[in-house]
Short mmCIF file of C-alpha atoms in Angstrom, two decimals:
data_model
loop_
_atom_site.label_atom_id
_atom_site.label_comp_id
_atom_site.label_asym_id
_atom_site.label_seq_id
_atom_site.Cartn_x
_atom_site.Cartn_y
_atom_site.Cartn_z
CA MET R 116 18.53 30.37 -76.89
CA PRO R 117 15.52 28.03 -76.67
CA MET R 118 13.04 28.29 -79.49
CA LEU R 119 9.47 27.06 -79.77
CA LEU R 120 7.73 26.31 -83.02
CA ILE R 121 4.11 25.25 -83.46
CA VAL R 122 3.38 23.53 -86.74
CA GLY R 123 0.01 22.78 -88.27
CA SER R 124 -0.81 20.41 -91.08
CA LYS R 125 0.22 22.83 -93.83
CA GLU R 126 2.31 25.60 -92.37
CA PRO R 127 4.06 26.80 -89.21
CA LEU R 128 1.52 28.54 -86.97
CA TYR R 129 3.59 30.17 -84.30
CA GLU R 130 7.20 30.79 -83.47
CA ALA R 131 8.85 32.18 -80.38
CA GLU R 132 12.36 32.58 -79.08
CA PHE R 133 13.13 32.84 -75.40
CA SER R 134 16.13 34.66 -74.05
CA THR R 135 17.84 32.78 -71.24
CA GLY R 136 19.45 34.40 -68.24
CA THR R 137 22.87 34.28 -69.87
CA ALA R 138 21.72 35.58 -73.20
CA GLN R 139 24.43 35.92 -75.74
CA PRO R 140 23.84 38.63 -78.32
CA LYS R 141 21.63 37.13 -80.97
CA SER R 142 23.04 37.24 -84.43
CA GLU R 143 20.99 37.06 -87.60
CA ASP R 144 22.74 33.87 -88.63
CA THR R 145 21.80 31.75 -85.67
CA ALA R 146 18.16 32.82 -85.86
CA HIS R 147 17.94 31.39 -89.34
CA LEU R 148 19.97 28.40 -88.34
CA ASN R 149 17.56 27.62 -85.49
CA GLN R 150 14.61 27.78 -87.84
CA PHE R 151 16.42 25.55 -90.25
CA ILE R 152 17.19 22.96 -87.59
CA LEU R 153 13.60 22.86 -86.40
CA HIS R 154 12.11 22.58 -89.85
CA SER R 155 14.49 19.87 -90.85
CA ALA R 156 13.47 17.90 -87.78
CA MET R 157 9.88 17.63 -88.99
CA ASP R 158 10.48 14.32 -90.70
CA MET R 159 11.98 12.91 -87.55
CA VAL R 160 8.86 13.98 -85.67
CA ASP R 161 6.61 12.05 -88.02
CA GLU R 162 8.86 9.06 -87.73
CA ALA R 163 8.96 9.20 -83.95
CA SER R 164 5.18 9.64 -83.71
CA GLU R 165 4.56 6.41 -85.59
CA SER R 166 6.30 4.28 -83.02
CA THR R 167 4.48 5.54 -79.94
CA ASN R 168 1.08 6.54 -78.63
CA ASN R 169 2.47 9.20 -76.35
CA MET R 170 1.95 12.85 -77.10
CA TYR R 171 5.39 13.68 -75.81
CA LEU R 172 8.06 12.35 -78.16
CA LYS R 173 11.11 13.43 -76.16
CA ILE R 174 14.26 14.17 -78.16
CA VAL R 175 13.71 13.53 -81.85
CA ASP R 176 16.79 15.16 -83.32
CA ARG R 177 20.16 16.67 -82.39
CA PHE R 178 22.28 19.36 -83.92
CA ASN R 179 25.68 20.02 -82.38
CA ASP R 180 24.85 20.68 -78.72
CA GLN R 181 21.20 21.51 -79.39
CA ASN R 182 18.31 19.07 -78.92
CA VAL R 183 14.97 19.06 -80.66
CA PHE R 184 12.06 18.02 -78.45
CA ALA R 185 8.66 17.30 -79.90
CA PHE R 186 5.06 17.04 -78.73
CA ILE R 187 1.97 16.16 -80.77
CA THR R 188 -1.45 17.33 -79.67
CA ALA R 189 -4.59 15.28 -80.04
CA GLY R 190 -5.51 17.46 -83.00
CA ASN R 191 -2.24 16.64 -84.74
CA ILE R 192 -0.63 20.00 -84.16
CA ARG R 193 3.08 19.66 -83.49
CA PHE R 194 5.08 21.58 -80.90
CA LEU R 195 8.83 21.64 -81.42
CA LEU R 196 11.34 22.96 -78.97
CA LEU R 197 14.98 23.61 -79.66
CA HIS R 198 16.89 23.63 -76.41
CA GLU R 199 20.40 22.98 -75.14
CA GLY R 200 19.35 21.23 -71.97
CA ARG R 201 18.63 17.52 -72.02
CA ASN R 202 16.25 17.33 -69.07
CA GLU R 203 13.29 15.48 -70.59
CA ASP R 204 10.97 15.82 -67.61
CA GLN R 205 11.40 19.56 -67.49
CA VAL R 206 10.52 19.86 -71.16
CA ARG R 207 7.60 17.50 -70.69
CA SER R 208 5.97 19.82 -68.18
CA PHE R 209 6.85 22.80 -70.33
CA PHE R 210 5.00 21.24 -73.24
CA GLN R 211 2.11 20.37 -70.98
CA GLU R 212 1.69 24.03 -70.06
CA VAL R 213 2.04 25.17 -73.64
CA TYR R 214 -0.62 22.64 -74.53
CA GLU R 215 -2.95 24.12 -71.93
CA ALA R 216 -2.39 27.60 -73.34
CA TYR R 217 -3.01 26.22 -76.81
CA VAL R 218 -6.28 24.59 -75.75
CA ARG R 219 -7.42 27.90 -74.28
CA LEU R 220 -6.66 29.54 -77.59
CA LEU R 221 -8.57 26.85 -79.45
CA MET R 222 -11.64 27.53 -77.31
CA ASN R 223 -11.78 31.07 -78.64
CA PRO R 224 -14.53 31.05 -81.26
CA PHE R 225 -12.63 33.59 -83.33
CA TYR R 226 -9.62 31.36 -83.75
CA THR R 227 -9.85 28.82 -86.54
CA TYR R 228 -8.09 25.50 -86.12
CA ASP R 229 -4.85 25.11 -88.06
CA THR R 230 -4.36 28.78 -88.90
CA PRO R 231 -1.45 31.05 -87.91
CA ILE R 232 -1.69 32.27 -84.33
CA MET R 233 -1.85 36.07 -84.11
CA SER R 234 -3.22 36.36 -80.59
CA ALA R 235 -1.14 38.67 -78.42
CA SER R 236 -2.37 37.13 -75.20
CA PHE R 237 -1.34 33.67 -76.33
CA ASP R 238 2.13 35.04 -77.00
CA GLN R 239 2.27 36.62 -73.55
CA ARG R 240 1.16 33.40 -71.95
CA ILE R 241 3.85 31.41 -73.76
CA GLN R 242 6.53 33.92 -72.83
CA ALA R 243 5.45 33.76 -69.20
CA ILE R 244 5.63 29.97 -69.20
CA ALA R 245 9.05 30.02 -70.83
CA ARG R 246 10.38 32.47 -68.29
CA ARG R 247 9.64 29.95 -65.56
CA TYR R 248 11.43 27.12 -67.33
CA PHE R 249 14.45 28.56 -69.11
CA MET E 82 -38.77 43.96 -51.56
CA SER E 83 -35.38 45.11 -50.36
CA ALA E 84 -32.19 44.64 -52.28
CA SER E 85 -30.78 41.87 -50.12
CA ALA E 86 -34.08 39.99 -50.23
CA ASN E 87 -33.83 39.97 -54.01
CA ALA E 88 -30.29 38.66 -53.81
CA ARG E 89 -31.41 35.87 -51.53
CA LEU E 90 -34.34 35.03 -53.76
CA GLY E 91 -32.00 34.92 -56.76
CA GLU E 92 -29.70 32.55 -54.92
CA GLN E 93 -32.61 30.30 -53.97
CA ILE E 94 -33.99 30.00 -57.49
CA TRP E 95 -30.50 29.50 -58.90
CA GLN E 96 -30.21 26.38 -56.74
CA LYS E 97 -33.34 24.97 -58.31
CA MET E 98 -32.64 25.86 -61.93
CA PRO E 99 -31.45 23.10 -64.26
CA LYS E 100 -27.79 23.66 -65.15
CA ILE E 101 -25.81 22.98 -68.27
CA ASN E 102 -22.10 22.71 -68.76
CA ALA E 103 -20.56 26.17 -68.88
CA GLU E 104 -18.07 25.34 -71.63
CA PHE E 105 -20.78 23.87 -73.80
CA PHE E 106 -22.83 27.01 -73.33
CA THR E 107 -19.95 29.37 -74.05
CA LEU E 108 -18.78 27.50 -77.10
CA THR E 109 -22.28 27.22 -78.52
CA TYR E 110 -22.81 30.94 -78.21
CA GLY E 111 -19.37 31.61 -79.66
CA ALA E 112 -20.01 29.36 -82.63
CA MET E 113 -23.30 31.12 -83.25
CA VAL E 114 -21.74 34.59 -83.18
CA VAL E 115 -18.94 33.57 -85.52
CA GLN E 116 -21.44 31.96 -87.89
CA LEU E 117 -23.47 35.17 -87.92
CA MET E 118 -20.36 37.15 -88.74
CA ARG E 119 -19.64 34.84 -91.62
CA ASP E 120 -23.19 34.97 -92.94
CA LEU E 121 -23.90 38.67 -92.56
CA GLU E 122 -20.40 39.96 -93.29
CA ASP E 123 -21.10 43.25 -91.59
CA VAL E 124 -20.45 43.71 -87.88
CA GLN E 125 -23.20 46.27 -87.45
CA LEU E 126 -25.73 43.81 -88.83
CA VAL E 127 -24.42 41.15 -86.48
CA ASN E 128 -24.93 43.45 -83.50
CA GLU E 129 -28.50 44.09 -84.59
CA LYS E 130 -29.19 40.45 -85.29
CA LEU E 131 -27.92 39.42 -81.86
CA GLU E 132 -30.14 42.05 -80.30
CA LYS E 133 -33.13 40.78 -82.27
CA MET E 134 -32.46 37.19 -81.27
CA GLY E 135 -32.19 38.31 -77.67
CA HIS E 136 -35.48 40.12 -78.00
CA SER E 137 -37.36 37.00 -78.98
CA ILE E 138 -35.62 35.05 -76.23
CA GLY E 139 -36.65 37.73 -73.75
CA CYS E 140 -40.28 37.63 -74.83
CA ARG E 141 -40.46 33.97 -73.85
CA LEU E 142 -38.13 34.08 -70.91
CA ILE E 143 -40.19 36.62 -69.00
CA ASP E 144 -42.96 34.10 -68.47
CA GLU E 145 -40.60 31.49 -67.13
CA PHE E 146 -39.00 34.13 -64.98
CA LEU E 147 -42.24 35.35 -63.43
CA ALA E 148 -43.55 31.83 -62.94
CA LYS E 149 -40.46 30.55 -61.19
CA SER E 150 -39.57 33.60 -59.17
CA GLY E 151 -43.07 34.49 -58.01
CA ILE E 152 -42.27 38.16 -58.24
CA ASN E 153 -45.19 40.55 -58.29
CA ASN E 154 -45.56 43.90 -59.96
CA CYS E 155 -42.73 46.29 -59.39
CA ASN E 156 -43.80 49.69 -58.17
CA GLU E 157 -41.09 51.70 -59.77
CA PHE E 158 -38.38 51.30 -62.34
CA ALA E 159 -35.65 51.20 -59.71
CA GLU E 160 -37.20 48.06 -58.31
CA THR E 161 -37.41 46.53 -61.77
CA ALA E 162 -33.73 47.14 -62.36
CA ASP E 163 -32.84 45.58 -59.06
CA VAL E 164 -34.93 42.50 -59.78
CA ILE E 165 -33.24 42.09 -63.17
CA ALA E 166 -29.80 42.44 -61.66
CA LYS E 167 -30.20 40.34 -58.55
CA VAL E 168 -32.80 37.75 -59.49
CA ALA E 169 -32.93 37.40 -63.27
CA PHE E 170 -29.19 37.42 -63.98
CA LYS E 171 -28.59 35.09 -61.07
CA MET E 172 -31.33 32.74 -62.13
CA PHE E 173 -30.36 32.36 -65.77
CA LEU E 174 -26.63 33.01 -65.84
CA GLY E 175 -25.58 32.34 -62.28
CA VAL E 176 -23.89 35.69 -61.92
CA SER E 177 -24.86 38.62 -59.81
CA VAL E 178 -24.96 42.07 -61.29
CA GLU E 179 -24.67 45.50 -59.76
CA VAL E 180 -26.97 48.41 -60.46
CA ALA E 181 -25.19 51.73 -60.56
CA SER E 182 -25.15 55.30 -61.83
CA TRP E 183 -28.80 56.29 -61.79
CA ASN E 184 -29.75 59.50 -63.47
CA ASP E 185 -31.70 62.13 -61.54
CA GLU E 186 -35.11 61.12 -62.89
CA LYS E 187 -34.50 57.50 -61.97
CA THR E 188 -35.24 56.39 -65.51
CA SER E 189 -31.86 55.09 -66.57
CA CYS E 190 -29.15 53.12 -64.88
CA SER E 191 -26.18 50.91 -65.58
CA LEU E 192 -25.93 47.19 -64.99
CA LEU E 193 -22.37 46.22 -64.13
CA VAL E 194 -21.64 42.64 -65.10
CA TYR E 195 -18.33 41.68 -63.52
CA ASP E 196 -18.28 38.10 -64.65
CA ASN E 197 -19.86 37.45 -68.02
CA PRO E 198 -20.10 33.71 -68.69
CA LEU E 199 -20.62 34.30 -72.42
CA THR E 200 -17.14 35.65 -72.89
CA ASP E 201 -14.98 32.93 -71.34
CA PHE E 202 -12.12 32.09 -73.71
CA VAL E 203 -13.17 34.79 -76.15
CA GLU E 204 -10.72 37.21 -77.65
CA LEU E 205 -12.00 39.61 -80.24
CA PRO E 206 -10.01 40.13 -83.40
CA PRO E 207 -8.39 43.58 -83.37
CA ASN E 208 -10.29 46.64 -84.62
CA ILE E 209 -13.74 45.21 -84.78
CA ASN E 210 -16.86 46.98 -83.64
CA LEU E 211 -18.67 43.90 -82.40
CA TYR E 212 -20.74 43.86 -79.24
CA TYR E 213 -20.21 40.20 -78.56
CA SER E 214 -22.76 39.84 -75.77
CA ASN E 215 -25.40 42.03 -77.40
CA VAL E 216 -27.88 39.21 -77.03
CA LEU E 217 -28.18 40.17 -73.34
CA CYS E 218 -29.43 43.64 -74.27
CA GLY E 219 -32.04 42.07 -76.49
CA VAL E 220 -33.18 39.70 -73.77
CA ILE E 221 -33.69 42.55 -71.33
CA ARG E 222 -35.52 44.68 -73.88
CA GLY E 223 -37.75 41.79 -74.94
CA ALA E 224 -38.58 40.75 -71.41
CA LEU E 225 -39.45 44.27 -70.26
CA GLU E 226 -41.54 44.88 -73.34
CA MET E 227 -43.80 42.04 -72.24
CA VAL E 228 -44.43 43.81 -68.93
CA GLN E 229 -45.32 47.10 -70.58
CA LEU E 230 -41.98 48.80 -70.24
CA ARG E 231 -40.33 50.13 -73.35
CA VAL E 232 -36.62 50.37 -72.69
CA GLU E 233 -33.46 50.95 -74.60
CA CYS E 234 -30.56 48.78 -73.70
CA TYR E 235 -27.01 48.90 -74.98
CA PHE E 236 -23.42 48.11 -74.06
CA VAL E 237 -21.29 51.00 -72.84
CA ARG E 238 -18.24 49.12 -71.69
CA ASP E 239 -17.12 45.64 -72.62
CA THR E 240 -14.27 43.68 -71.08
CA LEU E 241 -13.52 42.16 -74.47
CA ARG E 242 -12.61 45.63 -75.69
CA GLY E 243 -10.23 46.19 -72.83
CA ASP E 244 -12.57 47.85 -70.34
CA ASP E 245 -12.37 46.67 -66.75
CA VAL E 246 -16.07 45.80 -66.47
CA ASN E 247 -19.09 45.09 -68.65
CA GLU E 248 -21.56 47.92 -68.41
CA ILE E 249 -25.04 47.67 -69.90
CA ARG E 250 -26.98 50.93 -69.98
CA LEU E 251 -30.67 50.55 -69.36
CA GLU E 252 -32.96 53.47 -70.24
CA LEU E 253 -36.68 53.57 -69.62
CA LYS E 254 -38.44 55.20 -72.57
CA GLU E 255 -42.14 54.84 -71.78
CA HIS E 256 -44.80 52.70 -70.19
CA ILE E 257 -46.67 50.92 -72.92
CA LYS E 258 -50.40 51.40 -72.56
CA ASP E 259 -52.61 48.39 -72.84
CA GLU E 260 -54.75 49.15 -75.82
CA MET E 261 -57.31 47.17 -77.67
CA ALA E 262 -56.40 46.24 -81.17
CA GLU E 263 -57.95 48.29 -83.96
CA GLU E 264 -60.64 45.81 -84.89
CA TYR E 265 -62.12 45.64 -81.40
CA ARG E 266 -62.36 49.34 -80.87
CA ARG E 267 -65.75 50.94 -80.84
CA GLU E 268 -66.39 53.59 -83.45
#
């Protein structure tokens, strides 16, 4: 089950899980495990971001058959995606669309930069994007 | 002047008006509203403040409007409403507005704003009684006050609150009489 995490400078801002077509029943354990994998990849993200100027960092970490993809916005907000596939171009365009949705959110005067994302319409937009990719 | 003539006039002046970047405009207004909310800490006060700011904008804007549009006196309030909707909104915001639901006495109507450039990107926080675009009401009230029309103007429906259209209710209260100030009056 792919999982997206958006991390600010101090805390995680947003988290979403996407059910794939062949969704296996989600158990409590794996949900926590996924979070754990993503959070533990944070160091790898910082490391990977130092060696490149690109926003898209490709695969930064692996856990069993799961890959952690990362993307850093111009404002230093990090997007992390946990996904079984290894198609980097697909994830690149996924991140690009998430980035667009994020920029739209940032343009809302009532949203403050680097704070948890509560917006329902942002969530809907992300879910809609994910449905097209996974 | 007929309705379509007004629409054409609005289109013409819109071509000539100086333009600014829409995002810059929207974000500036947004930043101002949020700053007001932070300073005043009460949504009702923010609504009033926006209206007041609009009022003083309107008082100045009417001169620019009349000068650039070359519109003469309106004979009745219905004509005034149409000019506001078709010429003024087009000229300053680039959107066209519909006039609807007149009452029987022809003293109050609704302005339907389908596309409000102030609210691009905006999402209100839940459960908040803010009229985000209240500045528009103030502008209309201020501008009409300068041409001897006392009106009341308020939002009825707002797309930010989940309605399908923005509706501004416009009610004519009285014609202000031109009177000399106290000190010039003869005993």
